[in-house]
Coordinates of C-alpha atoms in Angstrom, one line a residue:
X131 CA 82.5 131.7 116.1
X132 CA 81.1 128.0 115.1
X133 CA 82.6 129.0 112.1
X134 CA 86.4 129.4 113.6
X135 CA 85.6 126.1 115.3
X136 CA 84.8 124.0 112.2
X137 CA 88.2 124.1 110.3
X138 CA 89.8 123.2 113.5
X139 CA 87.8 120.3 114.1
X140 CA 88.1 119.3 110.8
X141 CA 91.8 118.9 110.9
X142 CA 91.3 117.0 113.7
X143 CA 89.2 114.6 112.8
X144 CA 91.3 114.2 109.4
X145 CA 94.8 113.4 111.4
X146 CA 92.8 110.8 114.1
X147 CA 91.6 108.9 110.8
X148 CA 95.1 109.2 109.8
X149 CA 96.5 107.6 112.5
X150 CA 93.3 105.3 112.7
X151 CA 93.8 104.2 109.8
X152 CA 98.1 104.2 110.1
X153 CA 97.6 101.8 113.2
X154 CA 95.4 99.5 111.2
X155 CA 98.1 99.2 108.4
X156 CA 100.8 98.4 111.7
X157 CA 98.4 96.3 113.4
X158 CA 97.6 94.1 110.3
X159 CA 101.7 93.5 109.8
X160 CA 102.2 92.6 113.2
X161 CA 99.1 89.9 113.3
X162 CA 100.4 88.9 109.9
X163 CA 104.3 88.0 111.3
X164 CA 105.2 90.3 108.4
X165 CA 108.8 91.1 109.9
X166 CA 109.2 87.8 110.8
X167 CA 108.2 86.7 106.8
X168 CA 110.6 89.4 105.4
X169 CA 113.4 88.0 107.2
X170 CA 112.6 84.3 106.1
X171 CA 112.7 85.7 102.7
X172 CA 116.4 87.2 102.8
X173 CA 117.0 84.1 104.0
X174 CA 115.8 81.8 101.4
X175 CA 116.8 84.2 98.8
X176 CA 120.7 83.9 100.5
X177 CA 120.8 80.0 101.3
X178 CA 118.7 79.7 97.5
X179 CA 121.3 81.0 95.6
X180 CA 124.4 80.4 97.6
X181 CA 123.7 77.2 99.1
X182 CA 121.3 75.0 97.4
X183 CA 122.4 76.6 93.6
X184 CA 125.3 75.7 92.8
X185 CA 126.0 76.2 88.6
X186 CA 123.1 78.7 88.0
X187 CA 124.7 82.4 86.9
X188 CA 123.4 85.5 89.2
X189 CA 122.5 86.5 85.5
X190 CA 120.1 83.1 85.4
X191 CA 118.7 83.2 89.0
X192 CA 117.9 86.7 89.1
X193 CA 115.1 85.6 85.1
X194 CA 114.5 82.3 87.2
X195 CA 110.7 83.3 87.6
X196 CA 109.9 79.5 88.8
X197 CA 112.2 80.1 91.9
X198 CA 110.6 83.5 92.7
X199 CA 107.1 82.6 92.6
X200 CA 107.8 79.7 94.5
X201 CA 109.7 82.1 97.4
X202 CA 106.4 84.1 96.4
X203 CA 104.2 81.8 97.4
X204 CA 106.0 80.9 100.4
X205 CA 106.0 84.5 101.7
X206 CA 102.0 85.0 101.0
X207 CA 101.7 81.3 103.3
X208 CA 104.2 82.5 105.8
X209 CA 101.9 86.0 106.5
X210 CA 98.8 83.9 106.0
X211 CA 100.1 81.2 108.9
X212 CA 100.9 84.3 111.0
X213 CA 96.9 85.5 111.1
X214 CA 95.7 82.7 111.2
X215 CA 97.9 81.4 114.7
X216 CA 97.3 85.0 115.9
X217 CA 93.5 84.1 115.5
X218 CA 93.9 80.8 117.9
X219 CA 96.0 82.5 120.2
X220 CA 94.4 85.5 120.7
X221 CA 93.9 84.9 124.3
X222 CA 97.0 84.1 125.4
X223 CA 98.4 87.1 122.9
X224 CA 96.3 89.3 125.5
X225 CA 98.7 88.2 128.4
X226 CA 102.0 87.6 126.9
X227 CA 102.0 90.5 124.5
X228 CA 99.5 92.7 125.3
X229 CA 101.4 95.8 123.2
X230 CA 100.9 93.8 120.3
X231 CA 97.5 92.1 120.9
X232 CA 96.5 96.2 121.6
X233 CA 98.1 97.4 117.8
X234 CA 96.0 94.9 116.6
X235 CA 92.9 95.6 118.1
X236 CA 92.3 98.7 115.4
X237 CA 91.4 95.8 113.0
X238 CA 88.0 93.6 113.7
X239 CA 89.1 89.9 113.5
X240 CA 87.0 89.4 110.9
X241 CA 89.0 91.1 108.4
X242 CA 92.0 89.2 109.5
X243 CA 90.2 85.9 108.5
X244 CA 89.4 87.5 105.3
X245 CA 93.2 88.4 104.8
X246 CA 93.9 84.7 106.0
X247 CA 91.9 83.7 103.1
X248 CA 92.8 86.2 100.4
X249 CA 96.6 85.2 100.9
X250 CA 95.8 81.3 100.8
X251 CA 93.9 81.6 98.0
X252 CA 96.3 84.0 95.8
X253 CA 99.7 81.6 97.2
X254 CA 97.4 78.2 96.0
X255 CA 96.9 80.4 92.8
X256 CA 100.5 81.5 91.9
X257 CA 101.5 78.0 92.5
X258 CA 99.0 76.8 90.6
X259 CA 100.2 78.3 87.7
X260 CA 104.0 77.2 88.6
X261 CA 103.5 73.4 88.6
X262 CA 100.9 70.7 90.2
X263 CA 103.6 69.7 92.3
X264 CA 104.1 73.1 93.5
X265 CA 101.0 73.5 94.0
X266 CA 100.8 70.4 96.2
X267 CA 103.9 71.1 98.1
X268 CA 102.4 74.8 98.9
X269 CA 98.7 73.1 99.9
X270 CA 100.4 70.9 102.2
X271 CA 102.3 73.1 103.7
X272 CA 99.1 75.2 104.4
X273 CA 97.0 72.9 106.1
X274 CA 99.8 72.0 108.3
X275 CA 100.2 75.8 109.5
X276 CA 96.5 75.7 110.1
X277 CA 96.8 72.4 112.0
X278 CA 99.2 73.5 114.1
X279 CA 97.5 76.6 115.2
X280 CA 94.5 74.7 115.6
X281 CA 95.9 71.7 116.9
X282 CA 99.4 70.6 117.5
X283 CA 100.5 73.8 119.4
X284 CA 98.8 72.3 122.5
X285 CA 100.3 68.9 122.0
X286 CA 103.4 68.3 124.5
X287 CA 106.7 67.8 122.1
X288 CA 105.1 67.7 119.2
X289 CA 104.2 71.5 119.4
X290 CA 108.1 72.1 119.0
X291 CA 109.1 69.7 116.3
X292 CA 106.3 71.0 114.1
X293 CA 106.7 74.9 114.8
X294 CA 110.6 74.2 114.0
X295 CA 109.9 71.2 111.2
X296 CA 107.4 74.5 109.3
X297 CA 109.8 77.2 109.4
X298 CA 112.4 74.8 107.8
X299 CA 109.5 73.6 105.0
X300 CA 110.1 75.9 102.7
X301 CA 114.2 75.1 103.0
X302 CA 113.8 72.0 102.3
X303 CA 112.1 72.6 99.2
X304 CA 114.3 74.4 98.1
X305 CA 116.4 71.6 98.4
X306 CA 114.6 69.3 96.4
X307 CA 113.9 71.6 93.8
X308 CA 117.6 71.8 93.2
X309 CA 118.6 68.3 94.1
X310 CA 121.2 69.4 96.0
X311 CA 121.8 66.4 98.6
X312 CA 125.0 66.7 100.1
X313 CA 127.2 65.9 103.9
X314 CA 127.2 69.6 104.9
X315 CA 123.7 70.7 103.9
X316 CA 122.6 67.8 105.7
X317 CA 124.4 68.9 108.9
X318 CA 123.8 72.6 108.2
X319 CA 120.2 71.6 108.1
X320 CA 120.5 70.0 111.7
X321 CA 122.6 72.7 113.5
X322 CA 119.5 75.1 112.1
X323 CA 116.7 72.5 113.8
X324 CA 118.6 72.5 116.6
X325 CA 118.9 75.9 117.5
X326 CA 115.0 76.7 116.5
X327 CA 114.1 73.6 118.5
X328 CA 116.2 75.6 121.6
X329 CA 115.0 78.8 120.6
X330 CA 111.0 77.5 120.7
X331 CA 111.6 75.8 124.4
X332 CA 113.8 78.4 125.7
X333 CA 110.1 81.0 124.7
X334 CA 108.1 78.1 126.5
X335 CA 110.0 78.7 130.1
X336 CA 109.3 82.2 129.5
X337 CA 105.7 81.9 128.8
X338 CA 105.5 78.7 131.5
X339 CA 102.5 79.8 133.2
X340 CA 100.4 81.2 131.1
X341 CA 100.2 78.3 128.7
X342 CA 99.3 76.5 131.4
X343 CA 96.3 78.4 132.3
X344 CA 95.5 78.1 128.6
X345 CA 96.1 74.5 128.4
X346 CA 99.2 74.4 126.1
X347 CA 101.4 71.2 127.2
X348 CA 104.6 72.6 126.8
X349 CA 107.4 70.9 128.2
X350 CA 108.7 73.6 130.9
X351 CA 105.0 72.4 132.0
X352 CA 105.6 68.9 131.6
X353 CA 108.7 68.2 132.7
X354 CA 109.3 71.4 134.9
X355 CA 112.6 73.6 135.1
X356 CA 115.3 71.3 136.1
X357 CA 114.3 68.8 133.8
X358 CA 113.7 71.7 130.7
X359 CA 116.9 72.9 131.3
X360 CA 118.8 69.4 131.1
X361 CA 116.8 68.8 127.6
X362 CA 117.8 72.0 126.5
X363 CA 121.7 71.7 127.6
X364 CA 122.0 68.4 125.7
X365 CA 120.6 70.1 122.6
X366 CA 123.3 72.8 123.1
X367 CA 125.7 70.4 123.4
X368 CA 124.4 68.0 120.3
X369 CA 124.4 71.4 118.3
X370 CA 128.1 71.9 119.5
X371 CA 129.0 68.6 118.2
X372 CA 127.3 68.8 114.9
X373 CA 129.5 72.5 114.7
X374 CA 132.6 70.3 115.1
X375 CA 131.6 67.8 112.1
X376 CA 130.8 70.5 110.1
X377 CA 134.2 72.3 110.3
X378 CA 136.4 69.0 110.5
X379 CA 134.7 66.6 107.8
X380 CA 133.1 68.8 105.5
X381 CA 135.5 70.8 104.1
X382 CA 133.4 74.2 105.4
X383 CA 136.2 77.5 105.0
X384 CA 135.8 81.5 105.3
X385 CA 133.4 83.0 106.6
X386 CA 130.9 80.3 107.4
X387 CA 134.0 77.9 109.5
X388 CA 133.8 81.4 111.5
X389 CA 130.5 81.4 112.0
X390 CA 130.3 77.6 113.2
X391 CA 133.5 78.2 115.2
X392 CA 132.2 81.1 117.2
X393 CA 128.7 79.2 117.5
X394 CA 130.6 76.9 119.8
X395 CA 131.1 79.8 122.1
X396 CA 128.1 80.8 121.6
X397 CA 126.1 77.5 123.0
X398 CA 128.7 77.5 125.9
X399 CA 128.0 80.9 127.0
X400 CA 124.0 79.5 126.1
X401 CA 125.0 76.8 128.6
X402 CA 125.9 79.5 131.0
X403 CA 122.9 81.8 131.7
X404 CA 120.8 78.6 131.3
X405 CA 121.9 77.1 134.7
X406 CA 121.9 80.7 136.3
X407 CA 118.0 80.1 136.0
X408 CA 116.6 83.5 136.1
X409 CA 113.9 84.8 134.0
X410 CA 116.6 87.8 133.1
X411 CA 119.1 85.2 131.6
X412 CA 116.1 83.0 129.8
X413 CA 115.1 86.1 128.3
X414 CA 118.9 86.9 127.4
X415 CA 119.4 83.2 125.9
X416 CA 116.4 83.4 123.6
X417 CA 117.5 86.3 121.9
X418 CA 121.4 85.6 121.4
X419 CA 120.0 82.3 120.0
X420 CA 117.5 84.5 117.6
X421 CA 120.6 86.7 116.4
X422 CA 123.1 83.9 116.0
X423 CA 120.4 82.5 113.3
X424 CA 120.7 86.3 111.7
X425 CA 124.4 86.2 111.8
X426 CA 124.2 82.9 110.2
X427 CA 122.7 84.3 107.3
X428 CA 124.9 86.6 107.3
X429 CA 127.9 84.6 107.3
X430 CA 126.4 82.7 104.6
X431 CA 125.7 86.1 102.5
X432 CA 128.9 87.3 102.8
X433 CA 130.5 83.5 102.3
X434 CA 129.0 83.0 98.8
X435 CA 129.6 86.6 97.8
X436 CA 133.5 86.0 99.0
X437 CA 133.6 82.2 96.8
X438 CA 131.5 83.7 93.3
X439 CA 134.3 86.7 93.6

């Protein structure tokens, strides 16, 4: 009989530690923003080669190895900046995602400090090897994502502009690395900081109280709704009027004048749920603002493809 039972509990055992073990692998991804990093990748790899090069070949960007280790090493800090914010906001995590802050749970925070530190050494490493200058850009750009976990993210407006000013970092980069300076990418680069900067106040109002009780000065906190929603309006509207410049003095065409056209829309509409003032419509706003960046891409992917043709 005991010997019936053994097999059984066995396979048992074997498909819990599979699942164990499977919600480990998920839990690690989500505290590491990994989603989040694989979409900043497409995105530098698409604004890399089809805005900021200009004369390389696809032939010559694809053996570029500089360029890819540096988007490596931007990647590795990206996931690394993701544990390590997840480790200072733990707490609040517990309220305002508790789904997630559960996934995570299969893994002791002690290995996601050791991951933290794994990735910052192997990014400082592969830049390293790149240039000094790399390798300064990329240590920079480290101590300011741990600063801002540890610090900054409680600080009343300056919480915004440096969550928005670090996931445009490795952009501007980019940039420089290519010495492209130009009208449009300079505008381009403000619609962008615009809409994160809406996108990142817009997820304050949702989160108003609890960051409160955690003693994050936000500024739905600060300056309370009616006052938010004004700030946020005129940023809609600023981001309207940079759309306007960059379709009437820049020269923009195809796919990307669509996609700033429509963004005009877009904002309105924005404009639109924002003075409705219910949760449902904040909720709504934040993620037509979070796909409009996608579609941005996009538009730019399928803009460069259309003009090397």
């Amino acid at each position: 009989m005991n010997s019936e039972k053994e097999p059984f509990q066995s396979k048992n055992y074997i498909s819990k530690s599979i699942f164990y073990r499977f919600s480990q692998f998920v839990g690690f991804l989500i505290g590491a923003r990994f989603f989040v990093a694989a979409l900043l990748t497409f995105a530098l790899y698409v604004s890399t080669f089809f805005l900021f090069n200009q004369d390389e070949t696809f032939r010559k960007f694809v053996f570029d190895f500089k360029v890819h280790g540096i988007i490596f090493c931007t990647v590795i800090t990206i996931l690394a900046g993701g544990i390590i914010n997840q480790f200072y906001d733990l707490e609040k995590d517990h309220v305002v995602k508790p789904f997630r802050t559960r996934i995570q749970s299969f893994i002791k925070q002690k290995y996601f400090l050791y991951a933290y530190l794994a990735l910052t050494a192997i990014s400082l490493g592969v830049a390293w090897m790149i240039s000094h200058k790399v390798f300064v850009f990329f240590l920079v750009y480290q101590f300011f994502m741990w600063f801002y976990s540890h610090k900054l993210s409680r600080l009343l407006i300056i919480n915004n502009l440096t969550f928005v000013s670090l996931t445009l970092y490795p952009f501007f980069g980019m940039m420089v690395y290519y010495e492209t300076f130009s009208k449009k990418v300079l505008l381009m680069a403000i619609f962008l900081f615009l809409i994160l900067l809406c996108i990142d106040i817009v997820k304050d109002m949702l989160t108003k109280s609890v960051d409160k009780a955690f003693g994050y000065t936000t500024i739905p906190n600060y300056f309370k709704n009616k006052n938010t929603q004004i700030i946020i309006i005129s940023l809609l509207i600023t981001t309207m009027a940079v759309s306007m410049k960059l379709i009437t003095k820049t020269g923009i065409s195809g796919f990307m004048a669509y996609y700033f056209t429509g963004g005009m829309f877009v904002m309105i509409f924005c404009i639109y749920l924002l003075l409705t003032s219910t949760r449902r419509s904040k909720f709504f706003t934040l993620n037509l603002l979070r796909f409009w960046v996608f579609v941005g891409i996009i538009a730019m992917l399928l803009n460069g493809i259309e003009s090397k043709l």
